[in-house]
PDB file of C-alpha atoms in Angstrom:
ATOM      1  CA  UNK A  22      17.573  83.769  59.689  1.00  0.00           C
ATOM      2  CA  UNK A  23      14.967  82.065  61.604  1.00  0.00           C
ATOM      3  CA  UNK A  24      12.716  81.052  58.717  1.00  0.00           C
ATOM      4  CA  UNK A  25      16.222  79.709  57.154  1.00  0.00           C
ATOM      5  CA  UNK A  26      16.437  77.855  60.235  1.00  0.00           C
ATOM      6  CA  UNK A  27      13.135  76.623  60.217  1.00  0.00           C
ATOM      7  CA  UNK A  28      13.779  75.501  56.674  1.00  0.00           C
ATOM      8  CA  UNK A  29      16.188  73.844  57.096  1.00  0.00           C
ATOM      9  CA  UNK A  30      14.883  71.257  60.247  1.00  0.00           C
ATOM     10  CA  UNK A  31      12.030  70.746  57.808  1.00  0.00           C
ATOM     11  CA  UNK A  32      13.881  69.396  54.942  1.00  0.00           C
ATOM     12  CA  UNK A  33      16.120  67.400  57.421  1.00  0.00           C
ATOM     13  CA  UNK A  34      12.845  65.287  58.754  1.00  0.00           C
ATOM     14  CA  UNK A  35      11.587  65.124  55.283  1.00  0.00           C
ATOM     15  CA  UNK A  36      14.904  63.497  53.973  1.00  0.00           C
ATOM     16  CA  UNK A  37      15.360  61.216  56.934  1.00  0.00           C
ATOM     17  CA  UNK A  38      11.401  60.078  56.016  1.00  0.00           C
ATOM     18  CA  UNK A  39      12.461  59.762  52.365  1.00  0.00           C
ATOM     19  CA  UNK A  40      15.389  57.565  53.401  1.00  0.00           C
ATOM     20  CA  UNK A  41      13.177  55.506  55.267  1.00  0.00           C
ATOM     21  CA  UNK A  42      10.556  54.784  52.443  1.00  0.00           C
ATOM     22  CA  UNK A  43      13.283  54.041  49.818  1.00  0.00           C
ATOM     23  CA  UNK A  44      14.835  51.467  52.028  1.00  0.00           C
ATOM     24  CA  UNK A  45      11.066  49.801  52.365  1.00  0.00           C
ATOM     25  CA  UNK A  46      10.687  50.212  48.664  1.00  0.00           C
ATOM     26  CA  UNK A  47      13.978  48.482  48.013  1.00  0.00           C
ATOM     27  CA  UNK A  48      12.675  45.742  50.202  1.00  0.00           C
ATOM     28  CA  UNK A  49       9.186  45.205  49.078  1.00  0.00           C
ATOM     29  CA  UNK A  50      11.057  44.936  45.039  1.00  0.00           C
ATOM     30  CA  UNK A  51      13.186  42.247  46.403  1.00  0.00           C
ATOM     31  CA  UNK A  52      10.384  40.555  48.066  1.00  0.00           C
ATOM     32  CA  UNK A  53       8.329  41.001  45.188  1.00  0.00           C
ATOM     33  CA  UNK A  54      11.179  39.789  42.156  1.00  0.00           C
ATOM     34  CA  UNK A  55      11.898  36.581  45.151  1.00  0.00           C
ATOM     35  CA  UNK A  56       8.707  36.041  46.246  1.00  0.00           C
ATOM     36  CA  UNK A  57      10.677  35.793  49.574  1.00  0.00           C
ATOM     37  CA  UNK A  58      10.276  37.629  53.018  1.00  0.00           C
ATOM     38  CA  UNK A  59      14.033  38.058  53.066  1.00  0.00           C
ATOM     39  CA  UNK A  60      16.855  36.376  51.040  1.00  0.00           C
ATOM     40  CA  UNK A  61      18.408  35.274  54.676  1.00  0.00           C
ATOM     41  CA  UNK A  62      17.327  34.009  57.992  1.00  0.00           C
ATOM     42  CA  UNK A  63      17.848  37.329  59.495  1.00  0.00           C
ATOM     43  CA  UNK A  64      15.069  38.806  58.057  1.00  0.00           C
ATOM     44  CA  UNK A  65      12.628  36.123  58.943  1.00  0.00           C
ATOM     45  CA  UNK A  66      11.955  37.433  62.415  1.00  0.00           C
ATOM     46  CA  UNK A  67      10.726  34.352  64.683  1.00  0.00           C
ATOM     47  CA  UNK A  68      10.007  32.374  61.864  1.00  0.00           C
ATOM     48  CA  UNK A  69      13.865  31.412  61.456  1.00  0.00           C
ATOM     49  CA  UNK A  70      14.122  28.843  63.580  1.00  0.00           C
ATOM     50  CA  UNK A  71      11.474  27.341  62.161  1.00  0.00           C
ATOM     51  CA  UNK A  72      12.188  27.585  58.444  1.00  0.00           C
ATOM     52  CA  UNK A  73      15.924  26.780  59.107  1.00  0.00           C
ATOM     53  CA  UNK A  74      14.730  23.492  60.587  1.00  0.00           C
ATOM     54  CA  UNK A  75      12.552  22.721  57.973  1.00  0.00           C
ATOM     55  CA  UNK A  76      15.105  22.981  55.658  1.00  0.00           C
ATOM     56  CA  UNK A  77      17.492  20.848  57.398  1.00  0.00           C
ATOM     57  CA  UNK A  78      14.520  17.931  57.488  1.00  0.00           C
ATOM     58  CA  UNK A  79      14.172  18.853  54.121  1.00  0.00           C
ATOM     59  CA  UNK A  80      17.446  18.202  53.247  1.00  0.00           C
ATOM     60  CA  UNK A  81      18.088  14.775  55.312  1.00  0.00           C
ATOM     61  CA  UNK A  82      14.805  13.521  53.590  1.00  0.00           C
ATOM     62  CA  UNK A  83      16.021  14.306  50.014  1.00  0.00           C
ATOM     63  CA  UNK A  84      19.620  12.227  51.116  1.00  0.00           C
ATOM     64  CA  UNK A  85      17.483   9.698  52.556  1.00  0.00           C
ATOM     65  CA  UNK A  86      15.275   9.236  49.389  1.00  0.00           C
ATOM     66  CA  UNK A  87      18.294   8.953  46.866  1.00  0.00           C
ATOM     67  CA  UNK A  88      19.863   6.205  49.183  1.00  0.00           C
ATOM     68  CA  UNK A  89      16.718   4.269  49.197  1.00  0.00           C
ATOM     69  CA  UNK A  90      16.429   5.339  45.436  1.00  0.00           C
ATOM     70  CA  UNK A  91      20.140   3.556  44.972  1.00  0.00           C
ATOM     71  CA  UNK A  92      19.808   0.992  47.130  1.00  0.00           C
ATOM     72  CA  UNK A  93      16.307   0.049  45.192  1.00  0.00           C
ATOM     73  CA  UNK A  94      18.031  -0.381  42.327  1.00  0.00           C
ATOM     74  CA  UNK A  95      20.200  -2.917  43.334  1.00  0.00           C
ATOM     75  CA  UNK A  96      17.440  -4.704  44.795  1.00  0.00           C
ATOM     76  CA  UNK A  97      15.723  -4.584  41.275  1.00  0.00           C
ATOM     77  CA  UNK A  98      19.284  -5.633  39.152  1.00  0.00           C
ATOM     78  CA  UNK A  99      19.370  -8.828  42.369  1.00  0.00           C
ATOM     79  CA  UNK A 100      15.742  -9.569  41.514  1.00  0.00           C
ATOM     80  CA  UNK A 101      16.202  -9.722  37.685  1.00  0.00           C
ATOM     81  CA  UNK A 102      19.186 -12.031  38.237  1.00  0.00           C
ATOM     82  CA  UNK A 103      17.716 -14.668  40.670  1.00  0.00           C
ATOM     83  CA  UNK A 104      13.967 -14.667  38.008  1.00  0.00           C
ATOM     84  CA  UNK A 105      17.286 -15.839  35.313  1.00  0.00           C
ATOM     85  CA  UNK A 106      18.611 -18.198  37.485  1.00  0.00           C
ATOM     86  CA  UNK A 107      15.045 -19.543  37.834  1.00  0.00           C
ATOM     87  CA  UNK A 108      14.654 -19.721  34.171  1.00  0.00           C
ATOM     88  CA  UNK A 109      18.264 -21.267  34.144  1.00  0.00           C
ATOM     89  CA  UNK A 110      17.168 -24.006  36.305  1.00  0.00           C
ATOM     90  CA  UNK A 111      13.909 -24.550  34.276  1.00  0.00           C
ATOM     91  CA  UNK A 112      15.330 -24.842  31.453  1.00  0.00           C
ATOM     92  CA  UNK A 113      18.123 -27.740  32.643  1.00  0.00           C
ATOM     93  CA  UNK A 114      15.404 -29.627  34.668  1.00  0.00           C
ATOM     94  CA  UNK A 115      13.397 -30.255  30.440  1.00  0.00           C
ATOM     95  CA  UNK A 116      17.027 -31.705  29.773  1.00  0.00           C
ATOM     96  CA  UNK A 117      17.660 -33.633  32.426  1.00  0.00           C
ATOM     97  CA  UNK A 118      13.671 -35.204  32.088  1.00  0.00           C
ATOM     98  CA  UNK A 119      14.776 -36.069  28.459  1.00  0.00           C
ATOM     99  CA  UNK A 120      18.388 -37.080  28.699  1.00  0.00           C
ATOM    100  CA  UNK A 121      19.700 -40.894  28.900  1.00  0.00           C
ATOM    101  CA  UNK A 122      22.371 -42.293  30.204  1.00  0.00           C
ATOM    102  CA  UNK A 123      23.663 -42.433  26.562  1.00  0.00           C
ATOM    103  CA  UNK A 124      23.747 -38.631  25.744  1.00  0.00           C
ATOM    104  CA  UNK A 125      25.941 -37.487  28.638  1.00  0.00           C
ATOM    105  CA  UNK A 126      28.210 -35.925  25.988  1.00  0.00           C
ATOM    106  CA  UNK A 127      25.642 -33.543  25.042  1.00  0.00           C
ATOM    107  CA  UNK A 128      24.285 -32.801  28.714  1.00  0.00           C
ATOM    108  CA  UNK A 129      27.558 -32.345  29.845  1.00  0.00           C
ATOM    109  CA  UNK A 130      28.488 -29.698  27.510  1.00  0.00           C
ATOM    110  CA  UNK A 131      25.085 -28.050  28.173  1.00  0.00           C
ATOM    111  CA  UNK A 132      25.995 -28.128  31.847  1.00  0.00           C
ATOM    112  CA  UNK A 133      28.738 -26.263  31.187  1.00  0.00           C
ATOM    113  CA  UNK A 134      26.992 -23.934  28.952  1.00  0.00           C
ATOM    114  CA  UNK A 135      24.594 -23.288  31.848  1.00  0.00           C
ATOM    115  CA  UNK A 136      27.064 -23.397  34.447  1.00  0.00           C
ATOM    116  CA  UNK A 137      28.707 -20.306  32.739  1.00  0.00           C
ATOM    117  CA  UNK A 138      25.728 -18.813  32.840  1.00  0.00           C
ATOM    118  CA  UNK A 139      25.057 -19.280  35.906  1.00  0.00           C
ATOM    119  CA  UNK A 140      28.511 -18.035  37.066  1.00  0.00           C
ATOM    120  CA  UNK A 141      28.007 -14.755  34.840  1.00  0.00           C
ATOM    121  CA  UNK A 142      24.360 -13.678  36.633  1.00  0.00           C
ATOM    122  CA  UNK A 143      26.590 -14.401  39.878  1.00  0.00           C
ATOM    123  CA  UNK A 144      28.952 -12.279  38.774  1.00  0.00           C
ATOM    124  CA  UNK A 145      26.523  -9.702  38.003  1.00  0.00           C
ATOM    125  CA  UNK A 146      27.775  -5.988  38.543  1.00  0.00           C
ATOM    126  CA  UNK A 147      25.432  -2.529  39.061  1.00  0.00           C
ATOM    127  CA  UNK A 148      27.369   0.987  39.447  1.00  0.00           C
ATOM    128  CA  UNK A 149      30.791  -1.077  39.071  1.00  0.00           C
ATOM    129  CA  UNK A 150      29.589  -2.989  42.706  1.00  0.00           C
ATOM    130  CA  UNK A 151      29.403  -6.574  42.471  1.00  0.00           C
ATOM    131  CA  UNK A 152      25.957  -7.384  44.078  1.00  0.00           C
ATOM    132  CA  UNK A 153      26.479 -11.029  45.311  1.00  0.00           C
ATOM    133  CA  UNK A 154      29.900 -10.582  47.153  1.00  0.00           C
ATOM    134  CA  UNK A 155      29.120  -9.462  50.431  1.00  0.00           C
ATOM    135  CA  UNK A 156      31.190  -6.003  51.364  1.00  0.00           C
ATOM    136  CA  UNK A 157      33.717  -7.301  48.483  1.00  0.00           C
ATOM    137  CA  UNK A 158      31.840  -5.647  46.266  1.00  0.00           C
ATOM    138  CA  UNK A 159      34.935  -4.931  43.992  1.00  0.00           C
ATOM    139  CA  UNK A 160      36.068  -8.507  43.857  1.00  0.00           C
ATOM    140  CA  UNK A 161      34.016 -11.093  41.705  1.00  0.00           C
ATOM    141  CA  UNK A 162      31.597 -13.337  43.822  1.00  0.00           C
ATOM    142  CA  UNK A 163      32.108 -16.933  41.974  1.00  0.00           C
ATOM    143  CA  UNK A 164      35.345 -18.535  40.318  1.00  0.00           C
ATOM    144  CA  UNK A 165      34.813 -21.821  38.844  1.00  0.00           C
ATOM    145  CA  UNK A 166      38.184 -21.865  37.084  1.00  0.00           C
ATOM    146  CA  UNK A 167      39.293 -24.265  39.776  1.00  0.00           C
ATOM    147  CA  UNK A 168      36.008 -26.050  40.588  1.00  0.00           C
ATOM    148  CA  UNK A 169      35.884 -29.838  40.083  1.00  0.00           C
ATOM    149  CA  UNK A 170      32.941 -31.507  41.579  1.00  0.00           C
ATOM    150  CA  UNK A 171      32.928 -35.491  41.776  1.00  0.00           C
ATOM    151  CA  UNK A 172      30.130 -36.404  43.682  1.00  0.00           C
ATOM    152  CA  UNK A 173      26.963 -34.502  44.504  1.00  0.00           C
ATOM    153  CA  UNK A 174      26.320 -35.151  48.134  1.00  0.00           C
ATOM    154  CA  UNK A 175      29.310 -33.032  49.532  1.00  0.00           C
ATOM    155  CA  UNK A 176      29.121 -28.958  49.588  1.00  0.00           C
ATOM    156  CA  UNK A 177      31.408 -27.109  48.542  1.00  0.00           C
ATOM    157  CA  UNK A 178      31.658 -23.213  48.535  1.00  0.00           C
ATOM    158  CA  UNK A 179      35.180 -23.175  47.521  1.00  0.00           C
ATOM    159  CA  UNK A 180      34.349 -20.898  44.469  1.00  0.00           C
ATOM    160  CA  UNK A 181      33.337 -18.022  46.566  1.00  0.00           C
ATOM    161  CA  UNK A 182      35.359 -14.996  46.676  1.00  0.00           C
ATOM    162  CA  UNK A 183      33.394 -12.656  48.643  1.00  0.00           C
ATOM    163  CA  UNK A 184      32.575 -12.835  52.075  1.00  0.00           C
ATOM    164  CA  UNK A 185      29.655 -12.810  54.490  1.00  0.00           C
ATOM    165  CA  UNK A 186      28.684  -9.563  55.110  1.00  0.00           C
ATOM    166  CA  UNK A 187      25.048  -8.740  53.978  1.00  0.00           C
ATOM    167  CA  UNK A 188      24.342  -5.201  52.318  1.00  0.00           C
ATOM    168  CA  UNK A 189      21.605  -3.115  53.950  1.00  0.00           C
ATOM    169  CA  UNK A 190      20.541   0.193  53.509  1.00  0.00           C
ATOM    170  CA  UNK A 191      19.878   2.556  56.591  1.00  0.00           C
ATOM    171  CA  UNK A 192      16.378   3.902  56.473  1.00  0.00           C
ATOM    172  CA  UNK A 193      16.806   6.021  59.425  1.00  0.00           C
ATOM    173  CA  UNK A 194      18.571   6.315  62.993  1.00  0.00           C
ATOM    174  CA  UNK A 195      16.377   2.893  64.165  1.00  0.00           C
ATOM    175  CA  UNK A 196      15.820   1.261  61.436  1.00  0.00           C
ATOM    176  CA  UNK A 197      17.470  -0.661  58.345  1.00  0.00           C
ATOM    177  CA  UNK A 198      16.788  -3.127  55.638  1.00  0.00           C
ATOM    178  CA  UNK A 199      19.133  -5.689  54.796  1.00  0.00           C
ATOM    179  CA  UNK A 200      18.515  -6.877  51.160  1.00  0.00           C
ATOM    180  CA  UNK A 201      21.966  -8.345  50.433  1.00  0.00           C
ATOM    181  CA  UNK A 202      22.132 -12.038  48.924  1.00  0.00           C
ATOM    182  CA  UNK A 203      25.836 -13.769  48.881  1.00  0.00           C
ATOM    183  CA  UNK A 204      26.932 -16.096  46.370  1.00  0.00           C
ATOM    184  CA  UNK A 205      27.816 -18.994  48.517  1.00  0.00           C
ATOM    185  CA  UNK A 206      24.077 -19.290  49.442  1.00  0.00           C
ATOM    186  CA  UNK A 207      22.372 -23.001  49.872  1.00  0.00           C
ATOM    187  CA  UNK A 208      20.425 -22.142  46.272  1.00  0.00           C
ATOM    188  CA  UNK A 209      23.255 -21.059  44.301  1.00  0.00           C
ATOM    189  CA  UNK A 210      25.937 -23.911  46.167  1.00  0.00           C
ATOM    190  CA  UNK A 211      23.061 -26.641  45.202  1.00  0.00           C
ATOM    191  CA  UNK A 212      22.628 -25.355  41.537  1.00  0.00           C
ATOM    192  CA  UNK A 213      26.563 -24.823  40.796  1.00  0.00           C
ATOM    193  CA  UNK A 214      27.720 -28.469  42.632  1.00  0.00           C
ATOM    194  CA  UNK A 215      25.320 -29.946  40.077  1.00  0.00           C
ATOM    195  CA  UNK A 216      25.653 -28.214  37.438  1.00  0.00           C
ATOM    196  CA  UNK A 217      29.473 -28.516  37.930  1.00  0.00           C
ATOM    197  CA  UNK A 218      29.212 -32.327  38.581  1.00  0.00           C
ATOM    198  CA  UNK A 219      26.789 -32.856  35.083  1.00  0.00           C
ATOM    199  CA  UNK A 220      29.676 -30.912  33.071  1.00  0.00           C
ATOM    200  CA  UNK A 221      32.309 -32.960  34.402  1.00  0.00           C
ATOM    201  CA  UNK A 222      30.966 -36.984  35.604  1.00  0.00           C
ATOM    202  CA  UNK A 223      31.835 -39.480  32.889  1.00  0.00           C
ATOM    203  CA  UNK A 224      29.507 -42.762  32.687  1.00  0.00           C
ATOM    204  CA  UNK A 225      26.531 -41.143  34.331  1.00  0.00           C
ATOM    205  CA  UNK A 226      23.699 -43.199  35.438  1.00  0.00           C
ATOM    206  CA  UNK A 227      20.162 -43.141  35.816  1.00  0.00           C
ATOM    207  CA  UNK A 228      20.568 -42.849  39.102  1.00  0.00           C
ATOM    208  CA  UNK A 229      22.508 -39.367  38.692  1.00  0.00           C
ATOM    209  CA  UNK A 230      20.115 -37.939  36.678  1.00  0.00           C
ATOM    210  CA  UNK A 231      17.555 -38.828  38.764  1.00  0.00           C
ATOM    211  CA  UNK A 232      19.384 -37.144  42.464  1.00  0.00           C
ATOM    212  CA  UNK A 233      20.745 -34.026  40.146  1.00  0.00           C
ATOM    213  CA  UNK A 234      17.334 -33.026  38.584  1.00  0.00           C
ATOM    214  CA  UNK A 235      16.076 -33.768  42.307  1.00  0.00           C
ATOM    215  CA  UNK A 236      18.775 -31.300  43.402  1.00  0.00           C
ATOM    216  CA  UNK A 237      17.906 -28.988  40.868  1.00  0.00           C
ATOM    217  CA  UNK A 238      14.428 -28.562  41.870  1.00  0.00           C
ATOM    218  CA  UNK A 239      15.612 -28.156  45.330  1.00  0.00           C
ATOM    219  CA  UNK A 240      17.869 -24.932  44.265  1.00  0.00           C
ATOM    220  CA  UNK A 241      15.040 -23.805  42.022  1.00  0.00           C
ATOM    221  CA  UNK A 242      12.627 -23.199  44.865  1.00  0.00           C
ATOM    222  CA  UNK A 243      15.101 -21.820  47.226  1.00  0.00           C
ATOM    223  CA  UNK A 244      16.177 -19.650  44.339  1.00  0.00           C
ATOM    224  CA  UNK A 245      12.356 -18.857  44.003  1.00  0.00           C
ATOM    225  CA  UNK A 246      12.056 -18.339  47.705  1.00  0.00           C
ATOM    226  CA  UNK A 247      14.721 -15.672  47.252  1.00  0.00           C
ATOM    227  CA  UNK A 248      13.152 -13.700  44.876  1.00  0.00           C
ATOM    228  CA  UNK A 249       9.942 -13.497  46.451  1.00  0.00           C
ATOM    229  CA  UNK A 250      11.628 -11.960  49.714  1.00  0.00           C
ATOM    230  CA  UNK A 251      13.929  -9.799  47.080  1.00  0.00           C
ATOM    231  CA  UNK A 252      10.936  -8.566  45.768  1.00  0.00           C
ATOM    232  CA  UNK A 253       9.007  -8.041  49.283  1.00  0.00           C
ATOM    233  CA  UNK A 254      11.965  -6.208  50.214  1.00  0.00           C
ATOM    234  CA  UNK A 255      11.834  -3.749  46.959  1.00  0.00           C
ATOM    235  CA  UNK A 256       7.999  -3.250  47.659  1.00  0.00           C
ATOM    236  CA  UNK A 257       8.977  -2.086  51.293  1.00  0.00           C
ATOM    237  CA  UNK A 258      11.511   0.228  49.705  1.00  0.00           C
ATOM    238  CA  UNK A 259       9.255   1.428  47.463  1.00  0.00           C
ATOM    239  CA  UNK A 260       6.524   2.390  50.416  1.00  0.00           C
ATOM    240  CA  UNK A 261       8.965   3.995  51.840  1.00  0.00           C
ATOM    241  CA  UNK A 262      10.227   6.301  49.429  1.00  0.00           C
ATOM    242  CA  UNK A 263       6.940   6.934  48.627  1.00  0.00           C
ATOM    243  CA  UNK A 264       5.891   8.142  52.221  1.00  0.00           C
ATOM    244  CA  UNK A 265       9.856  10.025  52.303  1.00  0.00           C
ATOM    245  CA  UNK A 266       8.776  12.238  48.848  1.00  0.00           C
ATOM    246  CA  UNK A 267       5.296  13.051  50.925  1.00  0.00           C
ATOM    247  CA  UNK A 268       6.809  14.460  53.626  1.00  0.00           C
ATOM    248  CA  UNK A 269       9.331  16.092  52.086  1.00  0.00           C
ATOM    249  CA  UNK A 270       7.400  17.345  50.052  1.00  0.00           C
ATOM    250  CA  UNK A 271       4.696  18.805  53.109  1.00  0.00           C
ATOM    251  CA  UNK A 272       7.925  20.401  54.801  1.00  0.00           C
ATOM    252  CA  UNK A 273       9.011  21.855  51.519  1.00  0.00           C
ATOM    253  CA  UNK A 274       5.522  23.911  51.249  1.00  0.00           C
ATOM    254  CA  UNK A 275       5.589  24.822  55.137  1.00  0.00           C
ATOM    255  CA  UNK A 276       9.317  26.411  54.748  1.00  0.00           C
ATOM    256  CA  UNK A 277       8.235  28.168  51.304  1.00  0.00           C
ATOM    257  CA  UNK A 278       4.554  29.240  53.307  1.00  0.00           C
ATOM    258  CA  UNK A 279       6.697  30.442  55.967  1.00  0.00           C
ATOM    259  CA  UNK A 280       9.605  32.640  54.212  1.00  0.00           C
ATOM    260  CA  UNK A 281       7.530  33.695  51.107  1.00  0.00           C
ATOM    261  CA  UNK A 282       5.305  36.546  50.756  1.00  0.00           C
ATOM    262  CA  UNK A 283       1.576  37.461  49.209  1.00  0.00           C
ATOM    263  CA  UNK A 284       3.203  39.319  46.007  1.00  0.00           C
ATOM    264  CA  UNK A 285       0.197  40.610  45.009  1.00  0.00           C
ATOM    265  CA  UNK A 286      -0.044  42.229  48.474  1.00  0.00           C
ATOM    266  CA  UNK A 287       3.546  43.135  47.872  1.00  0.00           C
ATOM    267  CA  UNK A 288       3.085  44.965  44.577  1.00  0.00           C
ATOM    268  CA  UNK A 289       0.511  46.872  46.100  1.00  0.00           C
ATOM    269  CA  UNK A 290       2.646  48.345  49.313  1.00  0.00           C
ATOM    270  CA  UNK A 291       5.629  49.072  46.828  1.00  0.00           C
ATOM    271  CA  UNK A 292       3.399  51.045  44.109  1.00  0.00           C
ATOM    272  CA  UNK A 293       2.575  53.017  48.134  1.00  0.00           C
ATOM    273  CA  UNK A 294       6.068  53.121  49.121  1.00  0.00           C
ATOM    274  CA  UNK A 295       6.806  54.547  45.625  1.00  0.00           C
ATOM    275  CA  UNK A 296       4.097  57.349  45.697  1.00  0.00           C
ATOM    276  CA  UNK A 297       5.175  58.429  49.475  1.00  0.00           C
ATOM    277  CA  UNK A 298       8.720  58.402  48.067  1.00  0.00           C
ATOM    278  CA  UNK A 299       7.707  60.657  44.755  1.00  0.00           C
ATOM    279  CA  UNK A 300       6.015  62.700  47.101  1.00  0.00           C
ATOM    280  CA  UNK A 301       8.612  63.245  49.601  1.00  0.00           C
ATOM    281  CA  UNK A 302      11.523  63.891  46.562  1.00  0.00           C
ATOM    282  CA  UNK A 303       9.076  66.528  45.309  1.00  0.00           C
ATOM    283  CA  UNK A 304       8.338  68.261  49.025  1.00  0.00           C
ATOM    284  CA  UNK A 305      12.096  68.099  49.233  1.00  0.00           C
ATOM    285  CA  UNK A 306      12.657  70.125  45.722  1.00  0.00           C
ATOM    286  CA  UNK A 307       9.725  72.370  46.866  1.00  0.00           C
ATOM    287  CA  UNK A 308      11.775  73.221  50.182  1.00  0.00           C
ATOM    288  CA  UNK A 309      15.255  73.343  49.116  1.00  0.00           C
ATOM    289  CA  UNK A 310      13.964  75.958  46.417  1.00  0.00           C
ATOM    290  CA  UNK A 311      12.372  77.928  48.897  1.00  0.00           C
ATOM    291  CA  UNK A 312      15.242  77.649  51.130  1.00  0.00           C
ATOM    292  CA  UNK A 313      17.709  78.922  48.488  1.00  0.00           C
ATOM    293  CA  UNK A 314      15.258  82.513  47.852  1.00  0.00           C
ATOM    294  CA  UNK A 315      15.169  83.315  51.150  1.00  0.00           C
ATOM    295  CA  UNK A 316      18.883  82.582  51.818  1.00  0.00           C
ATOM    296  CA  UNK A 317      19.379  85.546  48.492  1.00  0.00           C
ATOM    297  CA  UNK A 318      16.883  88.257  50.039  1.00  0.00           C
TER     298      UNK A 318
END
């Protein structure tokens, strides 16, 4: 009876051991098929904290970057409108410096061509936003459809339908870049109220053609002016993506240094934790056999 007894205690411990090493085997083959010290936070030990914060910069930095990302783009669509205004207004100034005050019929209807133009690269939209209206961004920027300019001294933004809000994009808690251009700016008032006034005066005179190609030169390099600062604007965005990806990409690597594991280190202390398991399954066999004899002498 005593041996039995004996036995028995002896293939208890060796089970409770075998227990143990199969539940450090089945660890080490989930670290070693994730690469991972554990597929939660529990697992990390004092190292959660840490890698949960990590991924929570992680994740504000990857928001942060696809705002800047979106709000670059509009930059770039505002940029590629204003360098076609320019062009616009380049391209009316050669007409003006070769028109007479006996070809107004033509001018005019080129005027009106270019006026139309002009109104459309207003009008421009990105993402269904329209990027010249201010916060309106659903509502188009210019309507001309009730524009009648007689003279070209007086200003008139009447043709606006957005409002003065400015779009900016928030770069973090204390800090922001406003990049938004509205439609009833100085440059684009100057260019339509001539433009509108060459498409509609009758019996124009030197003298008009003379004060509108003056005026046109004067929206051309505010125009100009704008797309310079549009385009310092889209070069600060683009720094500062550029620095965002960096970091997040540093605080990626620390949270994956931090919660992954050496699997070739890994592989090694399962192929252990396999043999000391083997082993143990075989003592166990070994004992329960020898358990069962003595139990039939």
């Amino acid at each position: 009876m005593s041996m039995r007894v004996a036995t028995f205690g002896q293939t208890s411990t060796v089970l409770q051991n075998a227990m143990k090493t199969q539940a450090r085997l089945a660890e080490k083959q989930v670290q070693e098929s994730t690469g991972l010290i554990s597929t939660d936070y529990g697992g990390l030990g004092s190292s959660a904290g840490v890698v949960a914060s990590l991924e929570v910069s992680a994740a504000r930095t990857e928001a942060s970057i696809s705002t800047a990302e979106q709000a670059l783009s509009r930059i770039e669509m505002i940029y590629d409108a204003l360098g076609s205004m320019s062009d616009l207004m380049t391209d009316l100034r050669s007409q003006l410096s070769a028109a007479s005050v006996n070809t107004d019929t033509t001018l005019q209807a080129t005027a009106e061509a270019m006026l139309e133009e002009l109104t459309s690269l207003l009008n421009t939209q990105y993402e269904g936003r329209y990027l010249f209206a201010g916060a309106e961004t659903e509502t188009k920027p210019v309507d001309i459809s009730g524009l009648s300019t007689t003279d070209l001294t007086t200003e008139d933004t009447s043709y606006y339908q957005g409002d003065d809000y400015v779009q900016s994009v928030r770069l973090s808690s204390d800090r922001s870049l406003d990049y938004g251009i509205t439609a009833d700016n100085t440059a684009f008032e100057t260019a339509i109220r001539t433009l509108s006034y060459l498409a509609t005066a009758t019996d124009l005179t030197s003298e008009d053609l003379s004060a509108a190609s003056e005026m046109l030169v004067d929206a051309q390099d505010q125009i100009l002016a704008l797309q310079s600062i549009t385009g310092i604007k889209a070069s600060t965005l683009e720094t500062y993506i550029s620095d965002q990806e960096d970091y997040l990409a540093t605080v990626t690597d620390l949270a994956t240094t931090l919660a992954s594991v050496d699997i070739a280190v890994v592989a090694v202390e399962a192929a252990n934790y396999k043999t000391q398991l083997e082993a143990s399954y075989s003592a166990l066999g070994t004992m329960t056999s020898l358990s069962v004899l003595d139990y039939l002498r």
